[in-house]
Tab-separated table of C-alpha atoms in Angstrom:
chain	number	residue	atom	x	y	z
A	174	GLY	CA	-0.748	12.979	9.717
A	175	ALA	CA	-2.191	10.023	11.695
A	176	VAL	CA	-0.624	7.187	12.948
A	177	VAL	CA	-1.255	3.529	12.453
A	178	SER	CA	0.894	0.811	14.702
A	179	GLN	CA	1.201	-2.841	14.030
A	180	HIS	CA	2.361	-5.613	16.437
A	181	PRO	CA	4.805	-7.246	16.304
A	182	SER	CA	6.805	-6.043	13.553
A	183	ARG	CA	8.707	-9.253	12.721
A	184	VAL	CA	7.500	-12.800	14.040
A	185	ILE	CA	8.838	-16.250	13.136
A	186	CYS	CA	6.955	-19.492	13.749
A	187	LYS	CA	6.533	-23.245	12.999
A	188	SER	CA	4.091	-24.438	10.160
A	189	GLY	CA	0.902	-25.259	11.653
A	190	THR	CA	1.012	-22.590	14.681
A	191	SER	CA	-1.652	-19.595	14.345
A	192	VAL	CA	-0.045	-15.794	14.587
A	193	LYS	CA	-2.166	-12.750	15.453
A	194	ILE	CA	-1.084	-9.310	14.621
A	195	GLU	CA	-2.721	-6.223	15.726
A	196	CYS	CA	-3.476	-2.800	13.831
A	197	ARG	CA	-4.231	0.238	16.299
A	198	SER	CA	-5.148	3.684	14.924
A	199	LEU	CA	-3.138	5.660	17.712
A	200	ASP	CA	-4.672	9.111	17.190
A	201	PHE	CA	-8.067	8.764	15.646
A	202	GLN	CA	-11.180	6.229	15.379
A	203	ALA	CA	-11.462	3.906	12.725
A	204	THR	CA	-14.241	2.103	11.724
A	205	THR	CA	-12.859	0.682	9.145
A	206	MET	CA	-9.590	-0.869	8.690
A	207	PHE	CA	-7.853	-2.938	5.768
A	208	TRP	CA	-5.557	-5.457	5.365
A	209	TYR	CA	-2.887	-6.078	2.548
A	210	ARG	CA	-0.321	-8.664	1.759
A	211	GLN	CA	2.950	-8.175	0.211
A	212	PHE	CA	5.069	-11.006	-1.283
A	213	PRO	CA	8.611	-9.886	-2.371
A	214	LYS	CA	8.887	-8.052	-5.166
A	215	GLN	CA	5.202	-7.735	-5.757
A	216	SER	CA	2.664	-5.002	-4.881
A	217	LEU	CA	0.359	-4.846	-1.830
A	218	MET	CA	-2.790	-6.989	-2.410
A	219	LEU	CA	-5.622	-5.838	-0.339
A	220	MET	CA	-6.783	-8.948	1.884
A	221	ALA	CA	-9.868	-7.723	3.467
A	222	THR	CA	-11.490	-4.960	5.066
A	223	SER	CA	-12.136	-4.884	8.476
A	224	ASN	CA	-15.277	-3.480	10.121
A	225	GLU	CA	-15.929	-2.412	13.757
A	226	GLY	CA	-18.788	-4.555	15.276
A	227	SER	CA	-19.474	-6.563	12.039
A	228	LYS	CA	-18.081	-9.059	9.755
A	229	ALA	CA	-14.793	-8.239	7.878
A	230	THR	CA	-15.393	-8.278	3.935
A	231	TYR	CA	-12.856	-10.531	2.171
A	232	GLU	CA	-11.497	-10.336	-1.169
A	233	GLN	CA	-11.709	-12.759	-3.776
A	234	GLY	CA	-9.281	-15.596	-3.203
A	235	VAL	CA	-8.637	-15.244	0.449
A	236	GLU	CA	-9.808	-17.671	3.030
A	237	LYS	CA	-12.054	-16.410	5.737
A	238	ASP	CA	-11.476	-18.962	7.833
A	239	LYS	CA	-7.674	-18.872	7.390
A	240	PHE	CA	-7.245	-15.203	7.759
A	241	LEU	CA	-9.615	-14.420	10.894
A	242	ILE	CA	-10.084	-10.724	11.353
A	243	ASN	CA	-11.861	-8.932	14.451
A	244	HIS	CA	-12.487	-5.300	14.970
A	245	ALA	CA	-13.383	-5.139	18.418
A	246	SER	CA	-13.020	-1.362	19.066
A	247	LEU	CA	-12.389	1.856	17.316
A	248	THR	CA	-8.675	1.601	17.440
A	249	LEU	CA	-8.015	-2.009	17.045
A	250	SER	CA	-8.136	-4.602	14.276
A	251	THR	CA	-6.588	-7.968	14.381
A	252	LEU	CA	-6.019	-10.423	11.970
A	253	THR	CA	-5.107	-14.082	12.732
A	254	VAL	CA	-3.414	-16.309	10.355
A	255	THR	CA	-4.160	-19.770	11.528
A	256	SER	CA	-2.308	-22.833	11.130
A	257	ALA	CA	0.045	-20.568	9.349
A	258	HIS	CA	2.244	-22.409	6.313
A	259	PRO	CA	5.432	-21.338	4.550
A	260	GLU	CA	3.455	-20.233	1.642
A	261	ASP	CA	1.994	-17.422	4.017
A	262	SER	CA	5.253	-16.262	4.801
A	263	SER	CA	4.450	-12.073	3.457
A	264	PHE	CA	4.720	-8.583	4.709
A	265	TYR	CA	1.145	-7.950	6.017
A	266	ILE	CA	0.502	-4.394	6.199
A	267	CYS	CA	-2.774	-2.554	7.925
A	268	SER	CA	-4.083	1.092	7.103
A	269	ALA	CA	-6.641	3.104	8.141
A	270	THR	CA	-8.307	6.263	6.403
A	271	PRO	CA	-9.575	9.007	9.093
A	272	ASP	CA	-10.318	11.620	6.971
A	273	GLY	CA	-10.173	9.770	3.499
A	274	GLU	CA	-6.034	9.753	2.953
A	275	GLN	CA	-4.999	6.100	3.679
A	276	PHE	CA	-2.537	5.698	6.452
A	277	PHE	CA	-0.413	2.387	6.353
A	278	GLY	CA	0.939	0.955	9.761
A	279	PRO	CA	4.348	-0.095	9.250
A	280	GLY	CA	3.880	-3.351	8.806
A	281	THR	CA	4.493	-7.403	10.000
A	282	ARG	CA	7.012	-9.501	8.438
A	283	LEU	CA	5.737	-12.792	9.216
A	284	THR	CA	8.121	-16.080	8.441
A	285	VAL	CA	6.352	-19.689	8.527
A	286	LEU	CA	9.254	-22.413	9.092
B	343	GLN	CA	-11.677	-5.046	-11.635
B	344	LYS	CA	-9.366	-1.800	-11.905
B	345	GLU	CA	-6.063	-2.510	-13.238
B	346	VAL	CA	-3.023	-0.395	-12.551
B	347	GLU	CA	0.072	-1.022	-14.665
B	348	GLN	CA	3.691	0.195	-13.988
B	349	ASN	CA	7.050	-0.594	-15.463
B	350	SER	CA	8.951	-2.560	-12.860
B	351	GLY	CA	12.212	-1.062	-13.488
B	352	PRO	CA	14.924	-0.733	-12.357
B	353	LEU	CA	15.091	2.970	-13.465
B	354	SER	CA	18.285	4.276	-13.281
B	355	VAL	CA	19.405	7.738	-12.809
B	356	PRO	CA	22.299	9.876	-11.820
B	357	GLU	CA	22.203	11.866	-8.936
B	358	GLY	CA	20.741	15.616	-9.660
B	359	ALA	CA	18.962	14.151	-12.903
B	360	ILE	CA	15.257	14.040	-13.355
B	361	ALA	CA	13.445	10.620	-12.299
B	362	SER	CA	10.364	10.303	-14.319
B	363	LEU	CA	8.012	7.427	-13.284
B	364	ASN	CA	4.856	6.616	-15.384
B	365	CYS	CA	1.271	4.905	-14.446
B	366	THR	CA	-1.479	3.839	-16.574
B	367	TYR	CA	-4.926	2.535	-15.415
B	368	SER	CA	-7.833	0.972	-17.054
B	369	ASP	CA	-10.687	2.651	-15.625
B	370	ARG	CA	-11.886	5.766	-17.202
B	371	GLY	CA	-14.166	7.085	-14.543
B	372	SER	CA	-11.303	6.976	-12.187
B	373	GLN	CA	-11.068	10.619	-10.130
B	374	SER	CA	-8.056	10.432	-8.084
B	375	PHE	CA	-4.578	9.142	-7.932
B	376	PHE	CA	-1.830	8.479	-5.767
B	377	TRP	CA	1.732	7.972	-5.455
B	378	TYR	CA	3.149	6.614	-2.828
B	379	ARG	CA	7.309	5.684	-1.685
B	380	GLN	CA	7.984	2.282	-0.511
B	381	TYR	CA	11.563	1.679	0.810
B	382	SER	CA	12.596	-1.786	1.124
B	383	GLY	CA	11.291	-3.709	3.858
B	384	LYS	CA	9.155	-0.823	5.061
B	385	SER	CA	5.348	0.395	4.366
B	386	PRO	CA	4.400	2.806	1.828
B	387	GLU	CA	4.130	6.529	2.353
B	388	LEU	CA	2.072	8.941	0.353
B	389	ILE	CA	3.685	11.637	-1.806
B	390	MET	CA	1.474	13.299	-3.526
B	391	PHE	CA	-2.167	12.793	-4.752
B	392	ILE	CA	-3.859	14.407	-7.596
B	393	TYR	CA	-7.324	14.877	-9.082
B	394	SER	CA	-7.355	17.383	-12.027
B	395	ASN	CA	-5.767	16.941	-15.421
B	396	GLY	CA	-2.452	18.894	-15.771
B	397	ASP	CA	0.654	19.405	-13.232
B	398	LYS	CA	0.659	19.341	-9.274
B	399	GLU	CA	3.883	20.521	-8.006
B	400	ASP	CA	5.153	19.741	-4.012
B	401	GLY	CA	8.610	20.632	-3.695
B	402	ARG	CA	10.815	18.478	-5.678
B	403	PHE	CA	7.896	16.371	-7.220
B	404	THR	CA	5.622	16.913	-9.491
B	405	ALA	CA	2.608	14.788	-10.416
B	406	GLN	CA	1.268	15.021	-13.732
B	407	LEU	CA	-2.330	13.719	-15.100
B	408	ASN	CA	-3.892	12.932	-18.255
B	409	LYS	CA	-7.300	11.553	-18.225
B	410	ALA	CA	-7.743	11.665	-21.862
B	411	SER	CA	-4.726	9.217	-22.220
B	412	GLN	CA	-5.698	7.598	-18.761
B	413	TYR	CA	-1.857	8.399	-17.412
B	414	VAL	CA	-0.184	9.643	-14.572
B	415	SER	CA	3.229	10.391	-13.734
B	416	LEU	CA	5.573	11.354	-10.871
B	417	LEU	CA	8.622	13.577	-11.767
B	418	ILE	CA	11.438	13.863	-9.125
B	419	ARG	CA	13.432	16.660	-9.489
B	420	ASP	CA	17.661	16.812	-8.244
B	421	SER	CA	16.853	13.392	-7.698
B	422	GLN	CA	19.041	12.165	-4.591
B	423	PRO	CA	20.438	8.855	-3.351
B	424	SER	CA	17.587	8.967	-0.748
B	425	ASP	CA	14.832	8.705	-3.266
B	426	SER	CA	16.022	5.397	-4.189
B	427	ALA	CA	13.055	3.253	-3.309
B	428	THR	CA	9.722	1.565	-5.162
B	429	TYR	CA	7.254	4.099	-5.913
B	430	LEU	CA	3.759	2.679	-6.111
B	431	CYS	CA	0.657	4.449	-8.423
B	432	ALA	CA	-2.427	3.505	-6.714
B	433	VAL	CA	-6.069	4.224	-7.598
B	434	PRO	CA	-9.121	4.221	-5.224
B	435	SER	CA	-11.667	1.341	-6.634
B	436	GLY	CA	-15.259	1.883	-5.477
B	437	ASN	CA	-16.038	1.243	-2.165
B	438	THR	CA	-12.631	-0.600	-1.457
B	439	PRO	CA	-9.478	1.389	-0.853
B	440	LEU	CA	-6.984	1.622	-3.273
B	441	VAL	CA	-5.807	-0.516	-5.711
B	442	PHE	CA	-1.922	-0.512	-6.266
B	443	GLY	CA	-0.014	-0.754	-9.175
B	444	LYS	CA	3.192	-3.516	-8.865
B	445	GLY	CA	5.595	-0.325	-8.593
B	446	THR	CA	8.975	1.052	-10.249
B	447	ARG	CA	12.080	0.549	-8.655
B	448	LEU	CA	14.091	3.857	-8.768
B	449	SER	CA	17.950	3.965	-8.112
B	450	VAL	CA	19.811	7.060	-8.404
B	451	ILE	CA	23.626	6.576	-8.286
B	452	ALA	CA	25.667	9.315	-6.653
């Protein structure tokens, strides 16, 4: 199956700082990638759809100015959590669909102190 | 907004038994259904998908779909401790990728 990577796998930061998470498709090109967030004991919630060369589409309730998404190439999408707060602590997972099947990255555990 | 409902569990079964995981969905027009397994601290991995009414078998896993009842299930035969995980049911929703249920936590006891 296709491989999706994420970096970093784990990050701890101070409140008020910004954190960038990278999502890469390693063996295929992805015009669309998806960003999910998962709080403990909760399901995955779609945050936004990242579109190569255009603006991301955000789900209702997700602040686009807080969660900046840049899909600069066919293999890379980045999610930047700006001015992070403790309530942003979560598991962030990206995914891509090269052929209809959805492949997930390994996830990034963000802890905001 | 499509809804996907699952019993959160935990569902505990002894090793070697059959584990039965259930999922209901709200949109009668849904055509495809996915089962993912998620280990603690890891991202989901696809186990099976099913499009047609009836059963679909893959090794120890069997997915069952009943569109009339809007019900999809996953059976795990000969359950192993390594099957202990959270199982997520997911349904595509229009132009968005997948809507996930909250997942059922399965514990297989040796």
